[in-house]
PDB file of C-alpha atoms and ligand atoms in Angstrom:
ATOM      1  CA  UNK E   1       0.000   0.000   0.000  1.00  0.00           C
ATOM      2  CA  UNK E   2       1.177   3.530  -0.578  1.00  0.00           C
ATOM      3  CA  UNK E   3      -0.203   6.701   0.907  1.00  0.00           C
ATOM      4  CA  UNK E   4      -2.182   8.831  -1.518  1.00  0.00           C
ATOM      5  CA  UNK E   5      -3.917  12.160  -1.098  1.00  0.00           C
ATOM      6  CA  UNK E   6      -4.134  13.485   2.472  1.00  0.00           C
ATOM      7  CA  UNK E   7      -5.842  16.637   3.704  1.00  0.00           C
ATOM      8  CA  UNK E   8      -3.898  18.180   6.575  1.00  0.00           C
ATOM      9  CA  UNK E   9      -3.785  14.895   8.501  1.00  0.00           C
ATOM     10  CA  UNK E  10      -7.558  15.152   9.123  1.00  0.00           C
ATOM     11  CA  UNK E  11      -8.210  11.585   8.084  1.00  0.00           C
ATOM     12  CA  UNK E  12     -11.962  11.201   8.519  1.00  0.00           C
ATOM     13  CA  UNK E  13     -12.767   9.324   5.320  1.00  0.00           C
ATOM     14  CA  UNK E  14     -10.250   6.826   3.929  1.00  0.00           C
ATOM     15  CA  UNK E  15     -10.845   5.021   0.664  1.00  0.00           C
ATOM     16  CA  UNK E  16      -8.788   1.974  -0.240  1.00  0.00           C
ATOM     17  CA  UNK E  17      -8.671   2.052  -3.995  1.00  0.00           C
ATOM     18  CA  UNK E  18      -6.974   0.960  -7.199  1.00  0.00           C
ATOM     19  CA  UNK E  19      -7.428   2.707 -10.525  1.00  0.00           C
ATOM     20  CA  UNK E  20      -8.655  -0.384 -12.375  1.00  0.00           C
ATOM     21  CA  UNK E  21     -11.043  -1.693  -9.714  1.00  0.00           C
ATOM     22  CA  UNK E  22     -14.580  -1.507 -11.070  1.00  0.00           C
ATOM     23  CA  UNK E  23     -16.099  -2.003  -7.621  1.00  0.00           C
ATOM     24  CA  UNK E  24     -14.108   0.979  -6.349  1.00  0.00           C
ATOM     25  CA  UNK E  25     -15.197   2.945  -9.425  1.00  0.00           C
ATOM     26  CA  UNK E  26     -18.787   2.429  -8.263  1.00  0.00           C
ATOM     27  CA  UNK E  27     -17.981   3.799  -4.814  1.00  0.00           C
ATOM     28  CA  UNK E  28     -16.047   6.741  -6.267  1.00  0.00           C
ATOM     29  CA  UNK E  29     -19.122   7.705  -8.326  1.00  0.00           C
ATOM     30  CA  UNK E  30     -21.334   7.562  -5.224  1.00  0.00           C
ATOM     31  CA  UNK E  31     -18.857   9.635  -3.202  1.00  0.00           C
ATOM     32  CA  UNK E  32     -18.767  12.218  -5.998  1.00  0.00           C
ATOM     33  CA  UNK E  33     -22.564  12.331  -6.284  1.00  0.00           C
ATOM     34  CA  UNK E  34     -22.811  12.886  -2.529  1.00  0.00           C
ATOM     35  CA  UNK E  35     -20.061  15.493  -2.540  1.00  0.00           C
ATOM     36  CA  UNK E  36     -17.903  13.480  -0.135  1.00  0.00           C
ATOM     37  CA  UNK E  37     -14.184  13.965  -0.749  1.00  0.00           C
ATOM     38  CA  UNK E  38     -12.047  11.280   0.886  1.00  0.00           C
ATOM     39  CA  UNK E  39      -9.358  12.694   3.127  1.00  0.00           C
ATOM     40  CA  UNK E  40      -7.076   9.827   2.230  1.00  0.00           C
ATOM     41  CA  UNK E  41      -6.926   7.578  -0.802  1.00  0.00           C
ATOM     42  CA  UNK E  42      -4.819   4.535  -0.149  1.00  0.00           C
ATOM     43  CA  UNK E  43      -3.609   2.743  -3.226  1.00  0.00           C
ATOM     44  CA  UNK E  44      -3.734  -1.064  -3.101  1.00  0.00           C
ATOM     45  CA  UNK E  45      -2.094  -2.306  -6.281  1.00  0.00           C
ATOM     46  CA  UNK E  46      -4.138  -5.297  -7.437  1.00  0.00           C
ATOM     47  CA  UNK E  47      -1.725  -5.997 -10.270  1.00  0.00           C
ATOM     48  CA  UNK E  48       1.037  -6.523  -7.691  1.00  0.00           C
ATOM     49  CA  UNK E  49      -1.190  -8.626  -5.418  1.00  0.00           C
ATOM     50  CA  UNK E  50      -1.069  -5.996  -2.641  1.00  0.00           C
ATOM     51  CA  UNK E  51      -4.633  -6.897  -1.630  1.00  0.00           C
ATOM     52  CA  UNK E  52      -3.114 -10.016  -0.071  1.00  0.00           C
ATOM     53  CA  UNK E  53      -0.425  -8.159   1.886  1.00  0.00           C
ATOM     54  CA  UNK E  54      -0.772  -8.205   5.664  1.00  0.00           C
ATOM     55  CA  UNK E  55      -1.381  -4.446   5.776  1.00  0.00           C
ATOM     56  CA  UNK E  56      -4.534  -4.665   3.674  1.00  0.00           C
ATOM     57  CA  UNK E  57      -5.639  -8.058   4.967  1.00  0.00           C
ATOM     58  CA  UNK E  58      -5.889  -6.371   8.374  1.00  0.00           C
ATOM     59  CA  UNK E  59      -8.256  -3.807   6.838  1.00  0.00           C
ATOM     60  CA  UNK E  60     -10.416  -6.225   4.855  1.00  0.00           C
ATOM     61  CA  UNK E  61      -9.863  -9.912   5.557  1.00  0.00           C
ATOM     62  CA  UNK E  62     -11.676 -10.721   2.301  1.00  0.00           C
ATOM     63  CA  UNK E  63      -8.723  -9.052   0.527  1.00  0.00           C
ATOM     64  CA  UNK E  64     -10.967  -7.154  -1.889  1.00  0.00           C
ATOM     65  CA  UNK E  65     -11.388  -3.541  -2.858  1.00  0.00           C
ATOM     66  CA  UNK E  66     -13.049  -1.238  -2.139  1.00  0.00           C
ATOM     67  CA  UNK E  67     -12.864  -0.612   1.579  1.00  0.00           C
ATOM     68  CA  UNK E  68     -13.902   2.606   3.229  1.00  0.00           C
ATOM     69  CA  UNK E  69     -13.227   3.871   6.725  1.00  0.00           C
ATOM     70  CA  UNK E  70     -15.549   6.648   7.845  1.00  0.00           C
ATOM     71  CA  UNK E  71     -14.374   8.408  11.006  1.00  0.00           C
ATOM     72  CA  UNK E  72     -13.580   5.813  13.667  1.00  0.00           C
ATOM     73  CA  UNK E  73     -14.818   2.886  11.622  1.00  0.00           C
ATOM     74  CA  UNK E  74     -15.261  -0.029  11.628  1.00  0.00           C
ATOM     75  CA  UNK E  75     -14.248  -0.579   8.033  1.00  0.00           C
ATOM     76  CA  UNK E  76     -16.954  -0.746   5.399  1.00  0.00           C
ATOM     77  CA  UNK E  77     -16.598  -3.183   2.528  1.00  0.00           C
ATOM     78  CA  UNK E  78     -18.588  -4.508  -0.472  1.00  0.00           C
ATOM     79  CA  UNK E  79     -19.375  -1.736  -2.947  1.00  0.00           C
ATOM     80  CA  UNK E  80     -23.169  -2.051  -2.789  1.00  0.00           C
ATOM     81  CA  UNK E  81     -23.156  -1.967   1.011  1.00  0.00           C
ATOM     82  CA  UNK E  82     -20.847   1.058   1.011  1.00  0.00           C
ATOM     83  CA  UNK E  83     -23.002   2.900  -1.526  1.00  0.00           C
ATOM     84  CA  UNK E  84     -26.180   2.215   0.459  1.00  0.00           C
ATOM     85  CA  UNK E  85     -24.382   3.381   3.623  1.00  0.00           C
ATOM     86  CA  UNK E  86     -23.438   6.631   1.878  1.00  0.00           C
ATOM     87  CA  UNK E  87     -26.994   6.990   0.601  1.00  0.00           C
ATOM     88  CA  UNK E  88     -28.402   6.605   4.096  1.00  0.00           C
ATOM     89  CA  UNK E  89     -25.852   8.943   5.650  1.00  0.00           C
ATOM     90  CA  UNK E  90     -26.103  11.573   2.905  1.00  0.00           C
ATOM     91  CA  UNK E  91     -29.668  11.317   1.564  1.00  0.00           C
ATOM     92  CA  UNK E  92     -29.259  13.886  -1.212  1.00  0.00           C
ATOM     93  CA  UNK E  93     -29.334  13.123  -4.055  1.00  0.00           C
ATOM     94  CA  UNK E  94     -31.049   9.794  -3.373  1.00  0.00           C
ATOM     95  CA  UNK E  95     -29.577   6.765  -5.122  1.00  0.00           C
ATOM     96  CA  UNK E  96     -32.656   4.633  -4.565  1.00  0.00           C
ATOM     97  CA  UNK E  97     -36.214   5.574  -5.558  1.00  0.00           C
ATOM     98  CA  UNK E  98     -38.953   5.962  -2.942  1.00  0.00           C
ATOM     99  CA  UNK E  99     -41.322   3.038  -3.520  1.00  0.00           C
ATOM    100  CA  UNK E 100     -40.458  -0.499  -2.385  1.00  0.00           C
ATOM    101  CA  UNK E 101     -41.135  -1.935  -5.844  1.00  0.00           C
ATOM    102  CA  UNK E 102     -38.932   0.643  -7.549  1.00  0.00           C
ATOM    103  CA  UNK E 103     -36.173   0.116  -4.994  1.00  0.00           C
ATOM    104  CA  UNK E 104     -36.327  -3.617  -5.648  1.00  0.00           C
ATOM    105  CA  UNK E 105     -35.978  -3.042  -9.402  1.00  0.00           C
ATOM    106  CA  UNK E 106     -33.024  -0.723  -8.993  1.00  0.00           C
ATOM    107  CA  UNK E 107     -31.282  -3.110  -6.608  1.00  0.00           C
ATOM    108  CA  UNK E 108     -31.965  -6.042  -8.933  1.00  0.00           C
ATOM    109  CA  UNK E 109     -30.451  -4.235 -11.922  1.00  0.00           C
ATOM    110  CA  UNK E 110     -27.444  -3.314  -9.797  1.00  0.00           C
ATOM    111  CA  UNK E 111     -27.029  -6.915  -8.646  1.00  0.00           C
ATOM    112  CA  UNK E 112     -26.989  -8.252 -12.214  1.00  0.00           C
ATOM    113  CA  UNK E 113     -23.687  -6.431 -12.470  1.00  0.00           C
ATOM    114  CA  UNK E 114     -22.248  -6.515  -8.978  1.00  0.00           C
ATOM    115  CA  UNK E 115     -23.333 -10.034  -7.981  1.00  0.00           C
ATOM    116  CA  UNK E 116     -23.718 -12.043 -11.185  1.00  0.00           C
ATOM    117  CA  UNK E 117     -21.112 -10.742 -13.621  1.00  0.00           C
ATOM    118  CA  UNK E 118     -18.317  -8.670 -12.135  1.00  0.00           C
ATOM    119  CA  UNK E 119     -17.288 -11.278  -9.512  1.00  0.00           C
ATOM    120  CA  UNK E 120     -16.535 -13.740 -12.325  1.00  0.00           C
ATOM    121  CA  UNK E 121     -13.796 -11.595 -13.856  1.00  0.00           C
ATOM    122  CA  UNK E 122     -11.856 -10.200 -10.896  1.00  0.00           C
ATOM    123  CA  UNK E 123      -8.138 -10.944 -10.376  1.00  0.00           C
ATOM    124  CA  UNK E 124      -8.615 -13.837  -7.942  1.00  0.00           C
ATOM    125  CA  UNK E 125     -10.878 -15.641 -10.424  1.00  0.00           C
ATOM    126  CA  UNK E 126      -8.623 -14.902 -13.403  1.00  0.00           C
ATOM    127  CA  UNK E 127      -5.645 -16.155 -11.390  1.00  0.00           C
ATOM    128  CA  UNK E 128      -7.499 -19.336 -10.429  1.00  0.00           C
ATOM    129  CA  UNK E 129      -8.409 -20.003 -14.060  1.00  0.00           C
ATOM    130  CA  UNK E 130      -4.791 -19.508 -15.053  1.00  0.00           C
ATOM    131  CA  UNK E 131      -2.860 -21.227 -12.273  1.00  0.00           C
ATOM    132  CA  UNK E 132      -5.252 -23.903 -10.958  1.00  0.00           C
ATOM    133  CA  UNK E 133      -7.291 -24.785 -14.034  1.00  0.00           C
ATOM    134  CA  UNK E 134      -4.386 -24.037 -16.410  1.00  0.00           C
ATOM    135  CA  UNK E 135      -6.562 -22.206 -18.924  1.00  0.00           C
ATOM    136  CA  UNK E 136      -4.633 -20.254 -21.533  1.00  0.00           C
ATOM    137  CA  UNK E 137      -5.221 -16.567 -22.193  1.00  0.00           C
ATOM    138  CA  UNK E 138      -7.675 -17.233 -25.022  1.00  0.00           C
ATOM    139  CA  UNK E 139      -9.837 -19.473 -22.828  1.00  0.00           C
ATOM    140  CA  UNK E 140      -9.685 -17.001 -19.955  1.00  0.00           C
ATOM    141  CA  UNK E 141     -10.789 -14.168 -22.219  1.00  0.00           C
ATOM    142  CA  UNK E 142     -13.595 -16.326 -23.565  1.00  0.00           C
ATOM    143  CA  UNK E 143     -14.754 -16.868 -19.974  1.00  0.00           C
ATOM    144  CA  UNK E 144     -14.652 -13.168 -19.128  1.00  0.00           C
ATOM    145  CA  UNK E 145     -16.388 -12.086 -22.317  1.00  0.00           C
ATOM    146  CA  UNK E 146     -19.104 -14.690 -21.827  1.00  0.00           C
ATOM    147  CA  UNK E 147     -20.048 -13.326 -18.403  1.00  0.00           C
ATOM    148  CA  UNK E 148     -19.802  -9.719 -19.544  1.00  0.00           C
ATOM    149  CA  UNK E 149     -22.231 -10.525 -22.366  1.00  0.00           C
ATOM    150  CA  UNK E 150     -24.660 -12.352 -20.117  1.00  0.00           C
ATOM    151  CA  UNK E 151     -25.024  -9.318 -17.862  1.00  0.00           C
ATOM    152  CA  UNK E 152     -25.276  -6.870 -20.742  1.00  0.00           C
ATOM    153  CA  UNK E 153     -27.999  -9.008 -22.334  1.00  0.00           C
ATOM    154  CA  UNK E 154     -29.921  -9.244 -19.054  1.00  0.00           C
ATOM    155  CA  UNK E 155     -29.685  -5.495 -18.502  1.00  0.00           C
ATOM    156  CA  UNK E 156     -30.705  -4.714 -22.076  1.00  0.00           C
ATOM    157  CA  UNK E 157     -33.687  -7.093 -21.954  1.00  0.00           C
ATOM    158  CA  UNK E 158     -34.996  -5.505 -18.777  1.00  0.00           C
ATOM    159  CA  UNK E 159     -34.251  -1.878 -19.630  1.00  0.00           C
ATOM    160  CA  UNK E 160     -35.617  -2.000 -23.174  1.00  0.00           C
ATOM    161  CA  UNK E 161     -38.854  -3.745 -22.122  1.00  0.00           C
ATOM    162  CA  UNK E 162     -39.721  -1.778 -18.993  1.00  0.00           C
ATOM    163  CA  UNK E 163     -41.828   1.362 -18.952  1.00  0.00           C
ATOM    164  CA  UNK E 164     -39.940   2.281 -15.757  1.00  0.00           C
ATOM    165  CA  UNK E 165     -36.813   2.931 -17.789  1.00  0.00           C
ATOM    166  CA  UNK E 166     -36.363   6.605 -18.479  1.00  0.00           C
ATOM    167  CA  UNK E 167     -33.364   8.713 -19.325  1.00  0.00           C
ATOM    168  CA  UNK E 168     -31.613   6.555 -16.747  1.00  0.00           C
ATOM    169  CA  UNK E 169     -32.188   2.946 -15.667  1.00  0.00           C
ATOM    170  CA  UNK E 170     -35.111   3.917 -13.487  1.00  0.00           C
ATOM    171  CA  UNK E 171     -36.887   7.100 -14.452  1.00  0.00           C
ATOM    172  CA  UNK E 172     -35.034  10.327 -14.956  1.00  0.00           C
ATOM    173  CA  UNK E 173     -32.756  10.379 -11.935  1.00  0.00           C
ATOM    174  CA  UNK E 174     -29.447   8.617 -11.392  1.00  0.00           C
ATOM    175  CA  UNK E 175     -29.683   5.565  -9.153  1.00  0.00           C
ATOM    176  CA  UNK E 176     -27.533   2.733  -7.890  1.00  0.00           C
ATOM    177  CA  UNK E 177     -28.487   0.838 -11.048  1.00  0.00           C
ATOM    178  CA  UNK E 178     -26.827   3.456 -13.262  1.00  0.00           C
ATOM    179  CA  UNK E 179     -23.658   3.341 -11.191  1.00  0.00           C
ATOM    180  CA  UNK E 180     -23.466  -0.420 -11.679  1.00  0.00           C
ATOM    181  CA  UNK E 181     -24.460  -0.279 -15.347  1.00  0.00           C
ATOM    182  CA  UNK E 182     -21.629   2.157 -16.058  1.00  0.00           C
ATOM    183  CA  UNK E 183     -19.109  -0.059 -14.286  1.00  0.00           C
ATOM    184  CA  UNK E 184     -20.272  -2.933 -16.507  1.00  0.00           C
ATOM    185  CA  UNK E 185     -19.912  -0.832 -19.672  1.00  0.00           C
ATOM    186  CA  UNK E 186     -16.429   0.335 -18.662  1.00  0.00           C
ATOM    187  CA  UNK E 187     -15.431  -3.233 -17.782  1.00  0.00           C
ATOM    188  CA  UNK E 188     -16.666  -4.380 -21.195  1.00  0.00           C
ATOM    189  CA  UNK E 189     -14.403  -1.808 -22.802  1.00  0.00           C
ATOM    190  CA  UNK E 190     -11.408  -3.031 -20.801  1.00  0.00           C
ATOM    191  CA  UNK E 191     -11.938  -6.450 -22.377  1.00  0.00           C
ATOM    192  CA  UNK E 192     -12.771  -5.106 -25.869  1.00  0.00           C
ATOM    193  CA  UNK E 193     -16.353  -6.300 -25.658  1.00  0.00           C
ATOM    194  CA  UNK E 194     -18.565  -4.533 -28.185  1.00  0.00           C
ATOM    195  CA  UNK E 195     -21.621  -3.016 -26.485  1.00  0.00           C
ATOM    196  CA  UNK E 196     -23.301  -2.045 -29.791  1.00  0.00           C
ATOM    197  CA  UNK E 197     -25.854  -4.902 -29.522  1.00  0.00           C
ATOM    198  CA  UNK E 198     -27.085  -3.345 -26.263  1.00  0.00           C
ATOM    199  CA  UNK E 199     -28.316   0.106 -27.334  1.00  0.00           C
ATOM    200  CA  UNK E 200     -30.223   0.976 -24.154  1.00  0.00           C
ATOM    201  CA  UNK E 201     -27.274   0.068 -21.952  1.00  0.00           C
ATOM    202  CA  UNK E 202     -24.986   2.060 -24.195  1.00  0.00           C
ATOM    203  CA  UNK E 203     -27.305   5.094 -24.275  1.00  0.00           C
ATOM    204  CA  UNK E 204     -27.554   5.214 -20.483  1.00  0.00           C
ATOM    205  CA  UNK E 205     -23.825   4.620 -19.978  1.00  0.00           C
ATOM    206  CA  UNK E 206     -22.988   7.434 -22.420  1.00  0.00           C
ATOM    207  CA  UNK E 207     -25.440   9.761 -20.685  1.00  0.00           C
ATOM    208  CA  UNK E 208     -23.997   8.978 -17.251  1.00  0.00           C
ATOM    209  CA  UNK E 209     -20.447   9.525 -18.450  1.00  0.00           C
ATOM    210  CA  UNK E 210     -21.404  13.078 -19.372  1.00  0.00           C
ATOM    211  CA  UNK E 211     -21.997  13.667 -15.657  1.00  0.00           C
ATOM    212  CA  UNK E 212     -18.988  15.025 -13.812  1.00  0.00           C
ATOM    213  CA  UNK E 213     -19.425  12.574 -10.903  1.00  0.00           C
ATOM    214  CA  UNK E 214     -18.978   9.647 -13.292  1.00  0.00           C
ATOM    215  CA  UNK E 215     -16.334  11.264 -15.481  1.00  0.00           C
ATOM    216  CA  UNK E 216     -14.047  12.126 -12.532  1.00  0.00           C
ATOM    217  CA  UNK E 217     -14.430   8.634 -11.097  1.00  0.00           C
ATOM    218  CA  UNK E 218     -13.469   6.835 -14.333  1.00  0.00           C
ATOM    219  CA  UNK E 219     -10.718   4.266 -13.780  1.00  0.00           C
ATOM    220  CA  UNK E 220      -8.490   5.827 -16.420  1.00  0.00           C
ATOM    221  CA  UNK E 221      -8.605   9.171 -14.610  1.00  0.00           C
ATOM    222  CA  UNK E 222      -7.174   7.745 -11.385  1.00  0.00           C
ATOM    223  CA  UNK E 223      -3.555   7.942 -10.245  1.00  0.00           C
ATOM    224  CA  UNK E 224      -1.489   5.104 -11.691  1.00  0.00           C
ATOM    225  CA  UNK E 225      -3.775   4.462 -14.668  1.00  0.00           C
ATOM    226  CA  UNK E 226      -2.260   4.149 -18.135  1.00  0.00           C
ATOM    227  CA  UNK E 227      -2.708   7.133 -20.457  1.00  0.00           C
ATOM    228  CA  UNK E 228      -4.599   5.370 -23.221  1.00  0.00           C
ATOM    229  CA  UNK E 229      -8.248   4.238 -23.063  1.00  0.00           C
TER     230      UNK E 229
HETATM  231  N1  GSH V   1     -18.604  -7.842  -4.578  1.00  0.00           N
HETATM  232  C1  GSH V   1     -17.473  -7.012  -4.290  1.00  0.00           C
HETATM  233  C2  GSH V   1     -16.399  -7.298  -5.304  1.00  0.00           C
HETATM  234  C3  GSH V   1     -15.085  -6.800  -4.815  1.00  0.00           C
HETATM  235  C4  GSH V   1     -13.968  -7.212  -5.754  1.00  0.00           C
HETATM  236  O1  GSH V   1     -13.940  -8.339  -6.261  1.00  0.00           O
HETATM  237  N2  GSH V   1     -13.038  -6.277  -5.961  1.00  0.00           N
HETATM  238  C5  GSH V   1     -11.941  -6.560  -6.834  1.00  0.00           C
HETATM  239  C6  GSH V   1     -11.512  -5.312  -7.592  1.00  0.00           C
HETATM  240  S1  GSH V   1     -12.821  -4.668  -8.577  1.00  0.00           S
HETATM  241  C7  GSH V   1     -10.745  -7.005  -6.016  1.00  0.00           C
HETATM  242  O2  GSH V   1     -10.373  -6.358  -5.059  1.00  0.00           O
HETATM  243  N3  GSH V   1     -10.157  -8.121  -6.419  1.00  0.00           N
HETATM  244  C8  GSH V   1      -8.997  -8.641  -5.784  1.00  0.00           C
HETATM  245  C9  GSH V   1      -8.807 -10.064  -6.141  1.00  0.00           C
HETATM  246  O3  GSH V   1      -9.615 -10.588  -6.909  1.00  0.00           O
HETATM  247  O4  GSH V   1      -7.830 -10.635  -5.681  1.00  0.00           O
HETATM  248  C10 GSH V   1     -17.874  -5.532  -4.324  1.00  0.00           C
HETATM  249  O5  GSH V   1     -18.794  -5.178  -5.074  1.00  0.00           O
HETATM  250  O6  GSH V   1     -17.265  -4.743  -3.593  1.00  0.00           O
END
């Protein structure tokens, strides 16, 4: 781990982050939407396996990013749980709609990404495919692209068929579902997956990326990211 940005030693909000982490991207968007600026950003280099170092294991025994420490803690982990925590602590702008049915839809769309697709392509899974199952790079990419496509297809089917879909995933305000949808679209780009067959997903992702909270949170705009898209 290496120390990142600090504000006068007043460490009230600490975000454990890595530029490429899509789950951390989701939390960065939520922080930006809520106007919360972390006092410290602690870089955990996933490409160097630093998530498994003792220093980070003590923070999050699951050895996954993101992790967030708000004031005296305890540490918060799992991107959806962190985002809902932020939403409850800072209610404006709301990231979940008001009605139970609408909230369920937004959470379900979010979980297509965060529970059913993204976990299948993270470093620990890619490493297992490579080192334990001995799959070559072509087979590993086939795996990743398959699960990216499954989620994009599920999102597109729901979004294009539902009268609840508006400018964003649910109506005309940004919700948790949009945050997750954008992380899926950005992840697809990382693996050169063409999102053209999913026009509703693409339209909403493009619209979100015009918003400063999303644009500033983009993985390629974080410290340590490569220059090129
Ligand atoms: N379900 C978790 C996923 C967390 C996760 O897998 N994070 C990735 C980075 S996006 C990670 O830290 N991977 C480390 C590893 O796989 O070893 C969440 O949404 O927070």
